[in-house]
CSV table of C-alpha atoms in Angstrom, one decimal:
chain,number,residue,atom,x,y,z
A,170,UNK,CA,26.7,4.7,-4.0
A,171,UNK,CA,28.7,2.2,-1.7
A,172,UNK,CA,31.1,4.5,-1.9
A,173,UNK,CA,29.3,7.3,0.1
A,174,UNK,CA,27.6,4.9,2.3
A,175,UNK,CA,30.8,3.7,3.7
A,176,UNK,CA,31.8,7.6,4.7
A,177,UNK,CA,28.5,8.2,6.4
A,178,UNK,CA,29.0,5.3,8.9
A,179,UNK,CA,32.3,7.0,10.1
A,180,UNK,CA,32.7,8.9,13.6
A,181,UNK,CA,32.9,11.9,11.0
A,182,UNK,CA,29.7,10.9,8.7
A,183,UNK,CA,27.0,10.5,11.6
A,184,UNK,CA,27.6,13.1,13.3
A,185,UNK,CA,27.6,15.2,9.7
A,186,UNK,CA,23.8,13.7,9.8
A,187,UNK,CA,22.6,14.2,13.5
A,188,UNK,CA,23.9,18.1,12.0
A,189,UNK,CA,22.3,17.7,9.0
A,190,UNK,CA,18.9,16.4,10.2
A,191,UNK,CA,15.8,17.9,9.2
A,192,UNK,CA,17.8,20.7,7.0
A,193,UNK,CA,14.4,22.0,4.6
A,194,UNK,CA,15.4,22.2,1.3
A,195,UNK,CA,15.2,25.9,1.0
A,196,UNK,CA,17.8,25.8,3.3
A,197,UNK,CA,20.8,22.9,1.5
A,198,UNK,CA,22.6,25.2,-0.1
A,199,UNK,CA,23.2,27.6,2.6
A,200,UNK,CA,24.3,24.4,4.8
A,201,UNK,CA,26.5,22.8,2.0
A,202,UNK,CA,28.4,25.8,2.0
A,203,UNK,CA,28.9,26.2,5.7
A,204,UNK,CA,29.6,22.4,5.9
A,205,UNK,CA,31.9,22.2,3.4
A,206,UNK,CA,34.7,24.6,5.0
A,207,UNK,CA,35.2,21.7,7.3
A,208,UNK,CA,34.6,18.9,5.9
A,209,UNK,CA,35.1,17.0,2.4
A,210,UNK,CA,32.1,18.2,-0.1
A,211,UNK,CA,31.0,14.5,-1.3
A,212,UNK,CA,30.6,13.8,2.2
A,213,UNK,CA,28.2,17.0,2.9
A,214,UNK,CA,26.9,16.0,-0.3
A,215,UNK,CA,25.8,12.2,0.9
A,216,UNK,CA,24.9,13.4,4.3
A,217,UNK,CA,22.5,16.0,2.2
A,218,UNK,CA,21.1,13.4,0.1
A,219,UNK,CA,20.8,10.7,3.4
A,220,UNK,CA,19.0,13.4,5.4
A,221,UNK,CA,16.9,13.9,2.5
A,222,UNK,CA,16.3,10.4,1.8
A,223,UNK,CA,15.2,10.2,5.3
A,224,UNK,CA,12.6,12.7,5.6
A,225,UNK,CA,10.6,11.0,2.9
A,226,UNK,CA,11.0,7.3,4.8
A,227,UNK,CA,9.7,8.9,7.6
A,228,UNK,CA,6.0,7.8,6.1
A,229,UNK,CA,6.4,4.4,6.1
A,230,UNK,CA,9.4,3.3,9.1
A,231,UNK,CA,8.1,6.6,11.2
A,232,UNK,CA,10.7,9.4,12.3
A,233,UNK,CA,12.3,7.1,15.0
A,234,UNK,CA,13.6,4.5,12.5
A,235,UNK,CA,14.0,7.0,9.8
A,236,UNK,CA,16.4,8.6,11.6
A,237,UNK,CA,18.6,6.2,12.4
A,238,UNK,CA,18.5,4.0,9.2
A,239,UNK,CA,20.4,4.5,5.6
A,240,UNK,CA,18.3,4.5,2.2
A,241,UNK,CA,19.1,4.3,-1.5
A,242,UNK,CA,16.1,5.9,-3.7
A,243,UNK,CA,14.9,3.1,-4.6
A,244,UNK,CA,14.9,1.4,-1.6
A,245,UNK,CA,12.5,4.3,-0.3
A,246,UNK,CA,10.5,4.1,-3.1
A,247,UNK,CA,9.9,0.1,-3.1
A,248,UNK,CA,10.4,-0.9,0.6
A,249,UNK,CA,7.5,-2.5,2.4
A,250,UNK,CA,5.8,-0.1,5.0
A,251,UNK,CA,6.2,-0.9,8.7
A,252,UNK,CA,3.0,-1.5,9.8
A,253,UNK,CA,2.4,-4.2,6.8
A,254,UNK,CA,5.8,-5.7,7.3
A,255,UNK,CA,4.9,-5.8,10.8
A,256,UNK,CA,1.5,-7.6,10.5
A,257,UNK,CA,3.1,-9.8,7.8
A,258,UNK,CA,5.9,-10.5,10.3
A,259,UNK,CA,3.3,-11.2,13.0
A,260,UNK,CA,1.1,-13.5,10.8
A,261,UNK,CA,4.4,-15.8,10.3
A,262,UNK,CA,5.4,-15.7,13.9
A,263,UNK,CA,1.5,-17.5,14.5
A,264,UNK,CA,2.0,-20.3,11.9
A,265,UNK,CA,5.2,-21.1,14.5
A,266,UNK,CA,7.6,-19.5,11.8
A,267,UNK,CA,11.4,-18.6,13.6
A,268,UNK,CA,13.2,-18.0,11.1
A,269,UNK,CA,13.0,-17.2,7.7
A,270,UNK,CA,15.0,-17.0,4.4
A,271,UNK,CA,14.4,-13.1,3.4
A,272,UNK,CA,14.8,-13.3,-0.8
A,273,UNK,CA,14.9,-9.9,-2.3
A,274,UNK,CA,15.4,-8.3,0.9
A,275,UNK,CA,16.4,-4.8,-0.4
A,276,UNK,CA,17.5,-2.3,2.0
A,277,UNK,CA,15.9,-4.7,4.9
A,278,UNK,CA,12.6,-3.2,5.8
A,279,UNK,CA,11.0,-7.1,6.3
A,280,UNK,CA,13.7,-8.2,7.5
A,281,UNK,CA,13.6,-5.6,10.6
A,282,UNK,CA,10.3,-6.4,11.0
A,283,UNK,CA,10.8,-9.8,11.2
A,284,UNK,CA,13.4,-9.5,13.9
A,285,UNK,CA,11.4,-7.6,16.2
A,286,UNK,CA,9.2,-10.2,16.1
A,287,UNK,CA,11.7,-12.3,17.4
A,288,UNK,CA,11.9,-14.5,14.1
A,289,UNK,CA,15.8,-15.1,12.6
A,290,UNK,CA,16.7,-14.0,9.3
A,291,UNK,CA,19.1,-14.7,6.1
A,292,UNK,CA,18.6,-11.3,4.3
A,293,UNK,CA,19.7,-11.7,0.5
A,294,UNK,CA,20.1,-9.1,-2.3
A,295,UNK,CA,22.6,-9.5,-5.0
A,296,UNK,CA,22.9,-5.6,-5.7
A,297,UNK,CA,26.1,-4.5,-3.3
A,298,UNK,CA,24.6,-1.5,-2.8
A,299,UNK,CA,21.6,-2.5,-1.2
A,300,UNK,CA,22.9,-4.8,0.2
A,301,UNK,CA,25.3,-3.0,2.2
A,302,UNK,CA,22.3,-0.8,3.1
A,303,UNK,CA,20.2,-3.8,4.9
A,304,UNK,CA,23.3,-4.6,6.8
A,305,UNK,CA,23.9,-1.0,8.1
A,306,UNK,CA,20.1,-0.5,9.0
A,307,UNK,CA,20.3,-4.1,11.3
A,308,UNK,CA,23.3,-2.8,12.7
A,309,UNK,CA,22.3,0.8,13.4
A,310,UNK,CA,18.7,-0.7,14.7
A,311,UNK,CA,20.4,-3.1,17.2
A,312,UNK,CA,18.9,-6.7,15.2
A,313,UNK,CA,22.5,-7.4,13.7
A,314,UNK,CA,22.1,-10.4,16.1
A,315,UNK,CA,19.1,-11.7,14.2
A,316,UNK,CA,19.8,-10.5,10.7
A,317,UNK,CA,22.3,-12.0,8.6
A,318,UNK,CA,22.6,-10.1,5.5
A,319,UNK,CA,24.3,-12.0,2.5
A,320,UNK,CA,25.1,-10.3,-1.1
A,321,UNK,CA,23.9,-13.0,-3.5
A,322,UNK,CA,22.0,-14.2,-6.4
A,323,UNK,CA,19.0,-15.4,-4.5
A,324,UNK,CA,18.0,-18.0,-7.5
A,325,UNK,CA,21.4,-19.6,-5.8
A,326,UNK,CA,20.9,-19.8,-1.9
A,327,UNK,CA,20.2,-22.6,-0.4
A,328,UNK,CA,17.0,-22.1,2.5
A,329,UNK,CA,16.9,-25.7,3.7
A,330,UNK,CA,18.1,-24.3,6.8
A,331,UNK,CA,15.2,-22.0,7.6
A,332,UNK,CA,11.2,-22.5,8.5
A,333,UNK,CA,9.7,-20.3,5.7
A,334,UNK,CA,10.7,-18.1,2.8
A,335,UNK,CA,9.7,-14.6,1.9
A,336,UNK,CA,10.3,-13.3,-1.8
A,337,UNK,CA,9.8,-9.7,-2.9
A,338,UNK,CA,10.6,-10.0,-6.8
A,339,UNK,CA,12.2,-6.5,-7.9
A,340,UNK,CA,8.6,-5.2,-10.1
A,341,UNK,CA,10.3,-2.1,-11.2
A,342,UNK,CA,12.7,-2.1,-14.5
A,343,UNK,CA,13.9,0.8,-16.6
A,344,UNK,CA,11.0,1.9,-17.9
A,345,UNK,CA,9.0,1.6,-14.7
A,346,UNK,CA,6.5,-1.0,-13.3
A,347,UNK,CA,6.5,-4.6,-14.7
A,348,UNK,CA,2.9,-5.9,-14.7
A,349,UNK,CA,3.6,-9.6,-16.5
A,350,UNK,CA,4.9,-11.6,-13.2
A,351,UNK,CA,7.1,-13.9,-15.5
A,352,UNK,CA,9.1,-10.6,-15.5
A,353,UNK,CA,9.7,-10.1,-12.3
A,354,UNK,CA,13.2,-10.4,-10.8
A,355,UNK,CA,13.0,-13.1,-9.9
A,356,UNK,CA,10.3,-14.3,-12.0
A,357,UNK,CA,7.0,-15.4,-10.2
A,358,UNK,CA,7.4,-19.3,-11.5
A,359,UNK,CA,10.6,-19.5,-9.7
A,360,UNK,CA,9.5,-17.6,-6.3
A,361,UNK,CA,6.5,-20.2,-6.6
A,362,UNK,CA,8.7,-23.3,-6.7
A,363,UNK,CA,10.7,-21.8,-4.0
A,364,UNK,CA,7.9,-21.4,-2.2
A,365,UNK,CA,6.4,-24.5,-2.5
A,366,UNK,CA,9.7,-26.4,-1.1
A,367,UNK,CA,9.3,-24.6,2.2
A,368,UNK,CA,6.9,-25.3,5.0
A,369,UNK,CA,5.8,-22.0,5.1
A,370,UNK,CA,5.8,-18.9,2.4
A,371,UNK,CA,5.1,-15.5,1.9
A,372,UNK,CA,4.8,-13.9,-1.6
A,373,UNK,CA,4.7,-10.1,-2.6
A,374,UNK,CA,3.5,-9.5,-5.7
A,375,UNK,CA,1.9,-6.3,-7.1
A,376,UNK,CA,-2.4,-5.8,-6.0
A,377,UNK,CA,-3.1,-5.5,-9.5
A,378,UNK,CA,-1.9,-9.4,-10.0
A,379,UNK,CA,-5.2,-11.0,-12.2
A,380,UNK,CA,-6.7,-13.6,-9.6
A,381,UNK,CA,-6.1,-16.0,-12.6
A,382,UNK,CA,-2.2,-15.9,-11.9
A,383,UNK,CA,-2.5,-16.9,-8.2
A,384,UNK,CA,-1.4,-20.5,-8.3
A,385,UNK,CA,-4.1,-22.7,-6.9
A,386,UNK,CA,-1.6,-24.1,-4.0
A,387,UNK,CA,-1.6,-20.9,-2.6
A,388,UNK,CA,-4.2,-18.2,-0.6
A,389,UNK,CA,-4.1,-14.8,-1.9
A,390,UNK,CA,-4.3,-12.2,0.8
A,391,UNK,CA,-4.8,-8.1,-0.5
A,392,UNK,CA,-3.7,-5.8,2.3
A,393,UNK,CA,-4.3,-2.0,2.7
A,394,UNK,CA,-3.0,0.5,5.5
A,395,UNK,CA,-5.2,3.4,5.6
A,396,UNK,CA,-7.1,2.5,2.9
A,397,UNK,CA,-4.6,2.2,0.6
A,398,UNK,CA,-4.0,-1.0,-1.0
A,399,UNK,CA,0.0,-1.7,-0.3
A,400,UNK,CA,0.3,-4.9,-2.0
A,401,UNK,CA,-1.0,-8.3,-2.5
A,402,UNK,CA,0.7,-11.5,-0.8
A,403,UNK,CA,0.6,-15.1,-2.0
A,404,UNK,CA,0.8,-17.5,1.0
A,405,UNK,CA,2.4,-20.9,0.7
A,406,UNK,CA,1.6,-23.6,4.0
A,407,UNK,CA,-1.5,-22.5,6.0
A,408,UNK,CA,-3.5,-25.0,5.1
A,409,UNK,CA,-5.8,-22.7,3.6
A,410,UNK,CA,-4.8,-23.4,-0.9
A,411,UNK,CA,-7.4,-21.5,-3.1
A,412,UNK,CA,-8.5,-18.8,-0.1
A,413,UNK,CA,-9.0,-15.2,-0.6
A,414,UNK,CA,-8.8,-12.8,2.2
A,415,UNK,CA,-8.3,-8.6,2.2
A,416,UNK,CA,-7.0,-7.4,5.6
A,417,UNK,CA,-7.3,-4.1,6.4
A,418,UNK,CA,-4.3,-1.8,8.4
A,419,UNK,CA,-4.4,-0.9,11.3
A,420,UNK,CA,-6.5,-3.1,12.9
A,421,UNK,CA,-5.9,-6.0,11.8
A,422,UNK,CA,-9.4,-7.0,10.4
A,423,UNK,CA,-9.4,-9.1,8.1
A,424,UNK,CA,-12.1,-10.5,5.7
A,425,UNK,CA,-12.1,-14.1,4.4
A,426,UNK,CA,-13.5,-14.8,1.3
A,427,UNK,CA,-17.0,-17.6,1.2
A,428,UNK,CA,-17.7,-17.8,-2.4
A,429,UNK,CA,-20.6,-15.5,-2.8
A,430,UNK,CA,-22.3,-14.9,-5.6
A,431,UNK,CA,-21.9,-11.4,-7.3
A,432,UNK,CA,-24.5,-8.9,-5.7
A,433,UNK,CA,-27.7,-8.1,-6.9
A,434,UNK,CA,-28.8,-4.7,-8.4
A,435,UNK,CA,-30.9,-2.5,-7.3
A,436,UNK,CA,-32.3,0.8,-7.2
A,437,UNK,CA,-29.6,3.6,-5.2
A,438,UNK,CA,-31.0,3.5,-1.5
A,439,UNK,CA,-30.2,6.5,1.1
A,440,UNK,CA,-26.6,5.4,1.5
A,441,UNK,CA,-24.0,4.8,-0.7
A,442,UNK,CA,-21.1,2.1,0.7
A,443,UNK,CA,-17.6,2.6,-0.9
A,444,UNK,CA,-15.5,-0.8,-0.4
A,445,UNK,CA,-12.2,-0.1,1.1
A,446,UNK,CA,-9.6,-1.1,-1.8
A,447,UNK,CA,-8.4,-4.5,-1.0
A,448,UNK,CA,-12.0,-5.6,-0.5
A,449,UNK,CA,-12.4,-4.6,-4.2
A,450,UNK,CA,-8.9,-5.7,-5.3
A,451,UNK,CA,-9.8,-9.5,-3.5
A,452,UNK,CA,-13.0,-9.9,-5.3
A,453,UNK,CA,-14.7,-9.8,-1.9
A,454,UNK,CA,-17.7,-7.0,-2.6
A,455,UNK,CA,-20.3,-9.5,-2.2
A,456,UNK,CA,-19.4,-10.5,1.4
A,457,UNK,CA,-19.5,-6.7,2.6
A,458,UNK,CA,-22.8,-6.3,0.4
A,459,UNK,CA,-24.5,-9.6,2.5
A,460,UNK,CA,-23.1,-7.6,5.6
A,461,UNK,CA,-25.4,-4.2,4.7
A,462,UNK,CA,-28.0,-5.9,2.9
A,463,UNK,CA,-27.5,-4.0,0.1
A,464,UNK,CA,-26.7,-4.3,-3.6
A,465,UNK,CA,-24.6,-2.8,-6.7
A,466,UNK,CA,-25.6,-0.1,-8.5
A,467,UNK,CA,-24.3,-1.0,-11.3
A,468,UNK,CA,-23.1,-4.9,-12.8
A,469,UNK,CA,-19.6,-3.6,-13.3
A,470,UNK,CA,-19.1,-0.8,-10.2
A,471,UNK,CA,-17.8,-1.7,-7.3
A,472,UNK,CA,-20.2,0.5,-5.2
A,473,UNK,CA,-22.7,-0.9,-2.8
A,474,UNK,CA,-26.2,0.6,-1.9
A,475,UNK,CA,-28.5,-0.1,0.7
A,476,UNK,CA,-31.6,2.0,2.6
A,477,UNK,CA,-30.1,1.6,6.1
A,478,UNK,CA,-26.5,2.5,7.7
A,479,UNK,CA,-24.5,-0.2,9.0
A,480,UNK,CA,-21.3,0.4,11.2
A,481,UNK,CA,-18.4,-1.6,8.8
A,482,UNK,CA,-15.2,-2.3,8.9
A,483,UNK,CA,-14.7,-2.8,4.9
A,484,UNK,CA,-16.7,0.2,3.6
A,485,UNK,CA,-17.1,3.8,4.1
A,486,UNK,CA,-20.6,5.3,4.2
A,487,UNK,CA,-22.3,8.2,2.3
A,488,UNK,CA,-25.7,9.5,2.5
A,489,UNK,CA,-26.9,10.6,-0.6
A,490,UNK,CA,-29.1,13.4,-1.2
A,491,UNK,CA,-29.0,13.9,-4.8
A,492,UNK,CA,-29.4,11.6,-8.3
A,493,UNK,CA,-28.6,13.5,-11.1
A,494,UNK,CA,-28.0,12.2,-14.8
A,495,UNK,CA,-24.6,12.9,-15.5
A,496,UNK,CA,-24.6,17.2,-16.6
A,497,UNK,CA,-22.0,19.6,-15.4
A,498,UNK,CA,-24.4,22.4,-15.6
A,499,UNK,CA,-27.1,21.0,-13.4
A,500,UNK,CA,-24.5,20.4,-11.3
A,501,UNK,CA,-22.6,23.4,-11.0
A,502,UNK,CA,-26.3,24.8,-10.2
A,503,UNK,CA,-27.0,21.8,-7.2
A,504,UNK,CA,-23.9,23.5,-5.6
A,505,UNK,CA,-24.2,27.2,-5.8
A,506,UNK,CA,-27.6,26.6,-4.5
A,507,UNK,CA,-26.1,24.3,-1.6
A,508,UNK,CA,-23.1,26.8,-1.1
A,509,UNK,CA,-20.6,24.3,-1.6
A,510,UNK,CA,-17.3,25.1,-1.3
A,511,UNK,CA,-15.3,21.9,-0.3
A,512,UNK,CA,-16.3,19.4,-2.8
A,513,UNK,CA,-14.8,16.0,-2.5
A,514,UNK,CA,-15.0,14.4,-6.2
A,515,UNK,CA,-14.9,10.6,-6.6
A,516,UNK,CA,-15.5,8.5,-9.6
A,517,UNK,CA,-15.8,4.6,-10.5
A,518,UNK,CA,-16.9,3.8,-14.4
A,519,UNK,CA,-16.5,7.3,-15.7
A,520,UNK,CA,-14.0,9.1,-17.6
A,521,UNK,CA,-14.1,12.4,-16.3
A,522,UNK,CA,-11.4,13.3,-14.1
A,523,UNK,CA,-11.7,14.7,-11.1
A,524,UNK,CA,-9.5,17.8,-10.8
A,525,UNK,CA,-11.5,19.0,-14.5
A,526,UNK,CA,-14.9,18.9,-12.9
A,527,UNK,CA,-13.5,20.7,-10.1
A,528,UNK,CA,-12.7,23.3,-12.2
A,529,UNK,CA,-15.9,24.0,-14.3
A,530,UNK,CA,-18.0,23.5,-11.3
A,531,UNK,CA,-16.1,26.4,-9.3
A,532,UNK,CA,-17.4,25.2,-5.9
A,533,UNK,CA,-17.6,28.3,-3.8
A,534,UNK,CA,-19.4,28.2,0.3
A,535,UNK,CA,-19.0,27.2,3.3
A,536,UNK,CA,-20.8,24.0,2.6
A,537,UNK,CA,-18.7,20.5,1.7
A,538,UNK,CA,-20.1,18.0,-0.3
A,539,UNK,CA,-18.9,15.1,-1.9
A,540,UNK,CA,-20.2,13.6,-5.5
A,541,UNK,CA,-19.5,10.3,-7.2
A,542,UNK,CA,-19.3,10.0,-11.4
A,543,UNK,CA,-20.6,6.5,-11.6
A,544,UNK,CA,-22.5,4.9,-13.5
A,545,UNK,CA,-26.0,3.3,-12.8
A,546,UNK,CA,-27.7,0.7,-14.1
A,547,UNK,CA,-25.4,1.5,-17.3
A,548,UNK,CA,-26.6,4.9,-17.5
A,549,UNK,CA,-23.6,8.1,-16.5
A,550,UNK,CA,-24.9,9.7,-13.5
A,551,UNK,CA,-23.8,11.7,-10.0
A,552,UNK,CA,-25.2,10.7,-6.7
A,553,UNK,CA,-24.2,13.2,-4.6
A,554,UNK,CA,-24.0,13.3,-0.5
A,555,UNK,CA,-21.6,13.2,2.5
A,556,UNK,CA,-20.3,10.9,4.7
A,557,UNK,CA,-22.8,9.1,6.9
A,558,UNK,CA,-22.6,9.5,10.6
A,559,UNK,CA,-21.9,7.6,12.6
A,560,UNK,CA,-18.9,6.8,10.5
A,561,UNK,CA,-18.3,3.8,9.1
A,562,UNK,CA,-14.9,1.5,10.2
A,563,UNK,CA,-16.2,0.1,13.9
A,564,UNK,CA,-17.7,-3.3,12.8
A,565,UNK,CA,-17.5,-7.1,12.7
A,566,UNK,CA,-15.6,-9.4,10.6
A,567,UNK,CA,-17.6,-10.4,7.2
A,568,UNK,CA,-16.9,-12.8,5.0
A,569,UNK,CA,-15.8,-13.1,1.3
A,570,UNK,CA,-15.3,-14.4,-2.7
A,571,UNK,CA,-13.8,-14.0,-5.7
A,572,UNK,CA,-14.9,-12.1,-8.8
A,573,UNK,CA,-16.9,-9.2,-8.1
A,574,UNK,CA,-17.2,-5.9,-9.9
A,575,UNK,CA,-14.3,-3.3,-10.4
């Protein structure tokens, strides 16, 4: 793979991929061919496979940056997104952070964002490959002034020199993701200890990490972009040891946890509140539940319920018009008589997917709906609704805990 990185950073190679930019995949072949009369065919091949690679990085670095940087598959696959790289990089900039020792940099996504922030960096990976691919994307990104990228064993480099430490341990192996952090690469001890040496530290481990794992020198932040949980992040130096926070992208908002207890529950109200991700994932239901006055459902479901709509930043409201004990039938009838055509399906506590009610529902209208397989109070049921109005996403800071209901 070095190999055809090299070539693409020629005269030759990028202007092969300013031609080959955007080229749909219906249409490789009938480029390949063309390209290859002129130029050598593993270089129209890389250029190919870079172009494509692109195109799917767009997503998380935007077209701009996509189109200038290089990526390996897995770097596209693993690499942090920019706008949580860039609130990560901002949050360390705060705590006086400038400059930090990037461990498991892979193809240098933190480490850009921590440049642009204005923060120095020692970018190490020990795979050649990638690590050739950090040091093109500071070059072609004009932060080859701030970013030193090192090939190296990162278990042997020295960060006395530097103000904090970032570790991504590799969480992928050959059969796919690694949930036990002992087998990260490195392992989660060892990014711990290297933590704990520096004055400042940043962590990324996977969202699904149990809250018994995080060490109890460190606060454990969950962050979503879009409502999508991205990834969990152990933090080493703030003064805050044994804190739990969920920040949500973009924004930021951020909500800290207080130590509530779990929520009471209580009959389903007229709205249904659905708890953006890394509220759920950082135990912190009980703080957005105090915010609406409302309660769970259900012991063990992660949904909150209230009689009155409250403008949140940390859940999205529904109003429901419909209980129903959990029957396909009755439900199938509920929408022909609604004429619901666009039906959203959610679920939380049931084993039904989705896509199979979908089908033996055949929504057909105009209408849109959406309905939730839950449970409540322990018994299978669908509430079903639509979004309330005016929508949630537009409030205040709340506060938070650990342990609440998945």
């Amino acid at each position: 793979m070095n190999d055809l990185l090299s070539p693409l950073l020629t005269p030759e190679g990028r202007a092969l991929l300013d031609e080959v930019r955007g080229t749909a995949p219906a249409d490789e072949l009938a480029v390949a061919t063309r390209l290859r009369r002129e130029h050598p065919a593993e270089l129209v091949s890389a250029a190919l496979a870079q172009a494509r690679l692109r195109q799917r990085a767009a997503a998380k670095f935007g077209e701009a940056d996509a189109d200038r940087m290089f990526f390996t598959p897995n770097g596209v696959e693993q690499s942090t997104r920019a706008s949580v790289a860039a609130y990560r990089a901002g949050r360390l900039k705060a705590l006086g952070v400038t400059s930090v020792a990037d461990l498991c940099c892979g193809i240098g996504g933190d480490a850009i964002a921590l440049a642009r922030a204005g923060i120095r960096v020692l970018a190490v990976d020990r795979d050649p490959v990638t690590a050739a691919t950090a040091r093109a994307n500071a070059e072609a990104l004009g932060l080859a002034g701030l970013i030193e990228v090192r090939e190296a064993d990162v278990q042997q480099v020295d960060t006395a020199g530097h103000d904090a430490v970032f570790v991504d341990p590799a969480r992928r192996g050959g059969r796919g993701r690694i949930f036990d952090p002992e087998a990260y690469s490195p392992p989660l001890s060892w990014a711990v200890a290297a933590a704990s040496a520096a004055r400042v530290a940043a962590l990324k481990i996977a969202p699904g990490i149990p809250h018994e794992a995080v060490p109890a020198q460190a606060e454990a932040e969950w962050i979503s972009d879009h409502g999508d949980v991205k990834e969990a992040v152990l933090w080493f130096g703030t003064g805050a040891p044994g804190a739990v926070r969920a920040t949500l992208l973009p924004g930021p908002r951020t909500l800290p946890g207080r130590g509530l207890s779990d929520p009471a529950v209580r009959p389903v109200g007229r709205y249904l509140y659905e708890p953006d991700g890394a509220v759920i994932r950082a135990h912190l239901v009980a703080e957005v539940a105090e915010e609406l006055d409302g309660g769970l459902i259900d012991p063990t479901i992660a949904y909150i319920t209230a009689d009155g709509l409250h403008a949140t930043a940390y859940a999205t409201a529904y109003e429901i018009t419909d209980r129903l004990p959990f029957n396909v039938k009755k439900l199938k009838a509920l929408l022909r008589e609604r004429e619901v055509g666009n039906l959203t399906v959610k679920k939380r506590g049931s084993a039904v997917e989705p896509e199979e009610l979908r089908r033996k529902v055949k929504p057909q209208g105009p209408n849109a709906a959406t309905v939730f397989l839950t449970r409540v109070a322990g018994a299978p049921t669908m509430l079903v609704g639509a979004p309330a109005r005016p929508a949630a996403g537009v409030g205040e800071r709340a506060p938070g805990r650990r342990g609440t209901p998945q």
